[in-house]
Amino acid sequence: MRFEHLLQINDPLLPRHAPISRDQLWRGLARRVEEPALFMPGLDACTILERRENYVKRELRFGAIRFVDHVHLDPGRRIRHDSDLADPHAGSSLTVTIEERSPGALWVRFLYDTVPAEPGDADPRWDEARRSAYREADIDAIRRIREWAAEGRLE
């Protein structure tokens, strides 16, 4: 399943929320990599298995379920999460990209590419449920980032 959506961060013409700088937005998005429990209900543990410049390999545990992902960071622009080839959802990925369509007009694009656990497991009802869950999790993440920016926690 491929799912993509955009969230507007700043609209200079309609300032519904206090503006967030690109740097604040990046720091908030990067915090999802370092502290995923703040963004993922049900996450029991996250262990950093490897760290290099602009790369993190993590183990995420939800009860008995264990995922390993590889996170590639393009600072200030993009974060890509790829599931480990040994995981049930091998080949799944999430790419989070900051877009600035005009000065100060920030957006975040979320692109999910998922594969079924088994070749015959694709089901449109599950796909719609996943899309909804992804969208809500991303909206919640941006809400948290806005709160942290307003509190000065992303300086």
mmCIF file of C-alpha atoms in Angstrom:
data_model
loop_
_atom_site.group_PDB
_atom_site.id
_atom_site.type_symbol
_atom_site.label_atom_id
_atom_site.label_comp_id
_atom_site.label_asym_id
_atom_site.label_seq_id
_atom_site.Cartn_x
_atom_site.Cartn_y
_atom_site.Cartn_z
ATOM 1 C CA MET A 1 0.000 0.000 0.000
ATOM 2 C CA ARG A 2 1.237 3.471 -0.838
ATOM 3 C CA PHE A 3 -0.172 6.366 1.155
ATOM 4 C CA GLU A 4 0.865 10.001 1.029
ATOM 5 C CA HIS A 5 -0.479 13.088 2.756
ATOM 6 C CA LEU A 6 0.576 16.667 3.490
ATOM 7 C CA LEU A 7 0.223 18.692 6.661
ATOM 8 C CA GLN A 8 0.502 22.450 6.497
ATOM 9 C CA ILE A 9 2.681 23.895 9.223
ATOM 10 C CA ASN A 10 2.763 27.630 8.525
ATOM 11 C CA ASP A 11 0.453 29.651 6.323
ATOM 12 C CA PRO A 12 1.735 33.244 6.181
ATOM 13 C CA LEU A 13 -1.649 34.415 4.825
ATOM 14 C CA LEU A 14 -3.743 32.678 7.499
ATOM 15 C CA PRO A 15 -1.766 32.457 10.735
ATOM 16 C CA ARG A 16 -4.039 30.022 12.618
ATOM 17 C CA HIS A 17 -1.088 28.824 14.690
ATOM 18 C CA ALA A 18 2.037 30.596 15.841
ATOM 19 C CA PRO A 19 4.645 30.118 13.106
ATOM 20 C CA ILE A 20 7.316 27.475 13.558
ATOM 21 C CA SER A 21 10.757 27.926 12.045
ATOM 22 C CA ARG A 22 12.173 25.310 9.726
ATOM 23 C CA ASP A 23 14.849 24.542 12.353
ATOM 24 C CA GLN A 24 12.243 24.043 15.092
ATOM 25 C CA LEU A 25 10.219 21.789 12.805
ATOM 26 C CA TRP A 26 13.301 19.748 11.957
ATOM 27 C CA ARG A 27 14.271 19.374 15.611
ATOM 28 C CA GLY A 28 10.761 18.193 16.426
ATOM 29 C CA LEU A 29 10.697 15.673 13.580
ATOM 30 C CA ALA A 30 14.177 14.420 14.491
ATOM 31 C CA ARG A 31 12.980 13.941 18.060
ATOM 32 C CA ARG A 32 10.614 11.243 16.719
ATOM 33 C CA VAL A 33 13.758 9.293 15.827
ATOM 34 C CA GLU A 34 15.480 9.730 19.176
ATOM 35 C CA GLU A 35 12.447 9.520 21.477
ATOM 36 C CA PRO A 36 9.767 7.565 19.612
ATOM 37 C CA ALA A 37 7.860 6.670 22.807
ATOM 38 C CA LEU A 38 6.709 10.312 22.949
ATOM 39 C CA PHE A 39 4.941 9.737 19.624
ATOM 40 C CA MET A 40 3.977 6.041 19.642
ATOM 41 C CA PRO A 41 1.420 4.862 22.177
ATOM 42 C CA GLY A 42 2.076 1.271 23.087
ATOM 43 C CA LEU A 43 5.811 1.384 22.428
ATOM 44 C CA ASP A 44 7.460 -0.504 25.282
ATOM 45 C CA ALA A 45 11.084 0.148 24.393
ATOM 46 C CA CYS A 46 13.389 1.616 21.799
ATOM 47 C CA THR A 47 17.006 0.546 21.694
ATOM 48 C CA ILE A 48 19.542 2.280 19.481
ATOM 49 C CA LEU A 49 21.534 -0.562 17.902
ATOM 50 C CA GLU A 50 23.836 1.552 15.756
ATOM 51 C CA ARG A 51 24.479 5.238 15.173
ATOM 52 C CA ARG A 52 26.508 6.931 12.474
ATOM 53 C CA GLU A 53 26.362 10.382 10.976
ATOM 54 C CA ASN A 54 22.806 10.868 9.678
ATOM 55 C CA TYR A 55 21.895 7.218 10.337
ATOM 56 C CA VAL A 56 20.295 5.344 13.233
ATOM 57 C CA LYS A 57 19.401 1.661 13.498
ATOM 58 C CA ARG A 58 16.746 1.045 16.155
ATOM 59 C CA GLU A 59 14.882 -1.837 17.701
ATOM 60 C CA LEU A 60 11.282 -0.977 18.585
ATOM 61 C CA ARG A 61 9.348 -3.302 20.883
ATOM 62 C CA PHE A 62 5.576 -3.411 21.291
ATOM 63 C CA GLY A 63 4.995 -6.277 23.702
ATOM 64 C CA ALA A 64 6.151 -9.451 21.960
ATOM 65 C CA ILE A 65 6.394 -7.689 18.588
ATOM 66 C CA ARG A 66 9.875 -6.493 17.646
ATOM 67 C CA PHE A 67 10.760 -4.291 14.682
ATOM 68 C CA VAL A 68 14.153 -3.104 13.555
ATOM 69 C CA ASP A 69 14.318 -0.036 11.384
ATOM 70 C CA HIS A 70 17.029 1.950 9.649
ATOM 71 C CA VAL A 71 16.597 5.704 9.802
ATOM 72 C CA HIS A 72 18.396 7.932 7.303
ATOM 73 C CA LEU A 73 18.436 11.651 8.011
ATOM 74 C CA ASP A 74 18.979 14.419 5.500
ATOM 75 C CA PRO A 75 19.279 17.247 8.067
ATOM 76 C CA GLY A 76 16.732 19.996 7.689
ATOM 77 C CA ARG A 77 15.003 18.214 4.795
ATOM 78 C CA ARG A 78 14.046 14.571 5.086
ATOM 79 C CA ILE A 79 13.895 11.502 7.326
ATOM 80 C CA ARG A 80 13.457 8.040 5.855
ATOM 81 C CA HIS A 81 12.575 4.981 7.950
ATOM 82 C CA ASP A 82 13.092 1.563 6.330
ATOM 83 C CA SER A 83 12.083 -1.670 8.030
ATOM 84 C CA ASP A 84 14.754 -4.312 8.429
ATOM 85 C CA LEU A 85 14.703 -7.015 5.778
ATOM 86 C CA ALA A 86 14.195 -9.648 8.494
ATOM 87 C CA ASP A 87 10.952 -8.052 9.749
ATOM 88 C CA PRO A 88 7.480 -9.282 8.797
ATOM 89 C CA HIS A 89 6.884 -6.043 6.898
ATOM 90 C CA ALA A 90 10.245 -6.062 5.117
ATOM 91 C CA GLY A 91 10.450 -3.359 2.524
ATOM 92 C CA SER A 92 8.033 -0.999 4.286
ATOM 93 C CA SER A 93 9.140 2.601 4.573
ATOM 94 C CA LEU A 94 8.123 6.039 5.747
ATOM 95 C CA THR A 95 9.618 9.185 4.262
ATOM 96 C CA VAL A 96 8.983 12.505 6.032
ATOM 97 C CA THR A 97 9.927 15.563 3.976
ATOM 98 C CA ILE A 98 9.847 19.252 4.911
ATOM 99 C CA GLU A 99 8.641 21.395 2.019
ATOM 100 C CA GLU A 100 8.842 25.175 1.846
ATOM 101 C CA ARG A 101 6.721 26.357 -1.067
ATOM 102 C CA SER A 102 7.475 29.999 -0.374
ATOM 103 C CA PRO A 103 9.481 31.668 2.405
ATOM 104 C CA GLY A 104 7.956 30.606 5.706
ATOM 105 C CA ALA A 105 5.188 28.493 4.129
ATOM 106 C CA LEU A 106 6.169 25.123 5.598
ATOM 107 C CA TRP A 107 4.527 21.769 4.904
ATOM 108 C CA VAL A 108 5.423 18.223 5.862
ATOM 109 C CA ARG A 109 4.864 15.389 3.386
ATOM 110 C CA PHE A 110 4.455 11.886 4.799
ATOM 111 C CA LEU A 111 4.893 9.017 2.348
ATOM 112 C CA TYR A 112 4.196 5.474 3.515
ATOM 113 C CA ASP A 113 5.042 2.419 1.444
ATOM 114 C CA THR A 114 3.954 -0.757 3.188
ATOM 115 C CA VAL A 115 3.876 -4.373 2.151
ATOM 116 C CA PRO A 116 1.564 -7.057 3.543
ATOM 117 C CA ALA A 117 3.018 -9.521 6.071
ATOM 118 C CA GLU A 118 2.093 -12.376 3.726
ATOM 119 C CA PRO A 119 1.590 -12.151 -0.052
ATOM 120 C CA GLY A 120 -2.184 -12.705 0.180
ATOM 121 C CA ASP A 121 -2.781 -10.374 3.155
ATOM 122 C CA ALA A 122 -3.636 -7.210 1.228
ATOM 123 C CA ASP A 123 -7.124 -6.060 2.236
ATOM 124 C CA PRO A 124 -8.632 -2.668 1.295
ATOM 125 C CA ARG A 125 -10.406 -2.412 4.683
ATOM 126 C CA TRP A 126 -7.120 -2.818 6.583
ATOM 127 C CA ASP A 127 -5.418 -0.405 4.216
ATOM 128 C CA GLU A 128 -8.030 2.285 4.972
ATOM 129 C CA ALA A 129 -7.649 1.668 8.703
ATOM 130 C CA ARG A 130 -3.869 1.991 8.368
ATOM 131 C CA ARG A 131 -4.193 5.219 6.354
ATOM 132 C CA SER A 132 -6.421 6.691 9.046
ATOM 133 C CA ALA A 133 -4.055 5.596 11.841
ATOM 134 C CA TYR A 134 -1.016 6.998 10.005
ATOM 135 C CA ARG A 135 -2.766 10.323 9.353
ATOM 136 C CA GLU A 136 -3.891 10.668 12.988
ATOM 137 C CA ALA A 137 -0.426 9.775 14.332
ATOM 138 C CA ASP A 138 1.167 12.389 12.062
ATOM 139 C CA ILE A 139 -1.365 15.061 13.035
ATOM 140 C CA ASP A 140 -0.672 14.270 16.689
ATOM 141 C CA ALA A 141 3.096 14.468 16.112
ATOM 142 C CA ILE A 142 2.773 17.922 14.535
ATOM 143 C CA ARG A 143 0.518 19.008 17.420
ATOM 144 C CA ARG A 144 3.239 17.956 19.901
ATOM 145 C CA ILE A 145 5.919 19.750 17.884
ATOM 146 C CA ARG A 146 3.789 22.929 17.898
ATOM 147 C CA GLU A 147 3.397 22.682 21.686
ATOM 148 C CA TRP A 148 7.127 22.193 22.208
ATOM 149 C CA ALA A 149 7.927 25.121 19.916
ATOM 150 C CA ALA A 150 5.481 27.364 21.835
ATOM 151 C CA GLU A 151 7.111 26.287 25.111
ATOM 152 C CA GLY A 152 10.606 27.014 23.767
ATOM 153 C CA ARG A 153 11.641 23.338 23.908
ATOM 154 C CA LEU A 154 12.888 23.224 20.298
ATOM 155 C CA GLU A 155 15.474 26.019 20.451
#
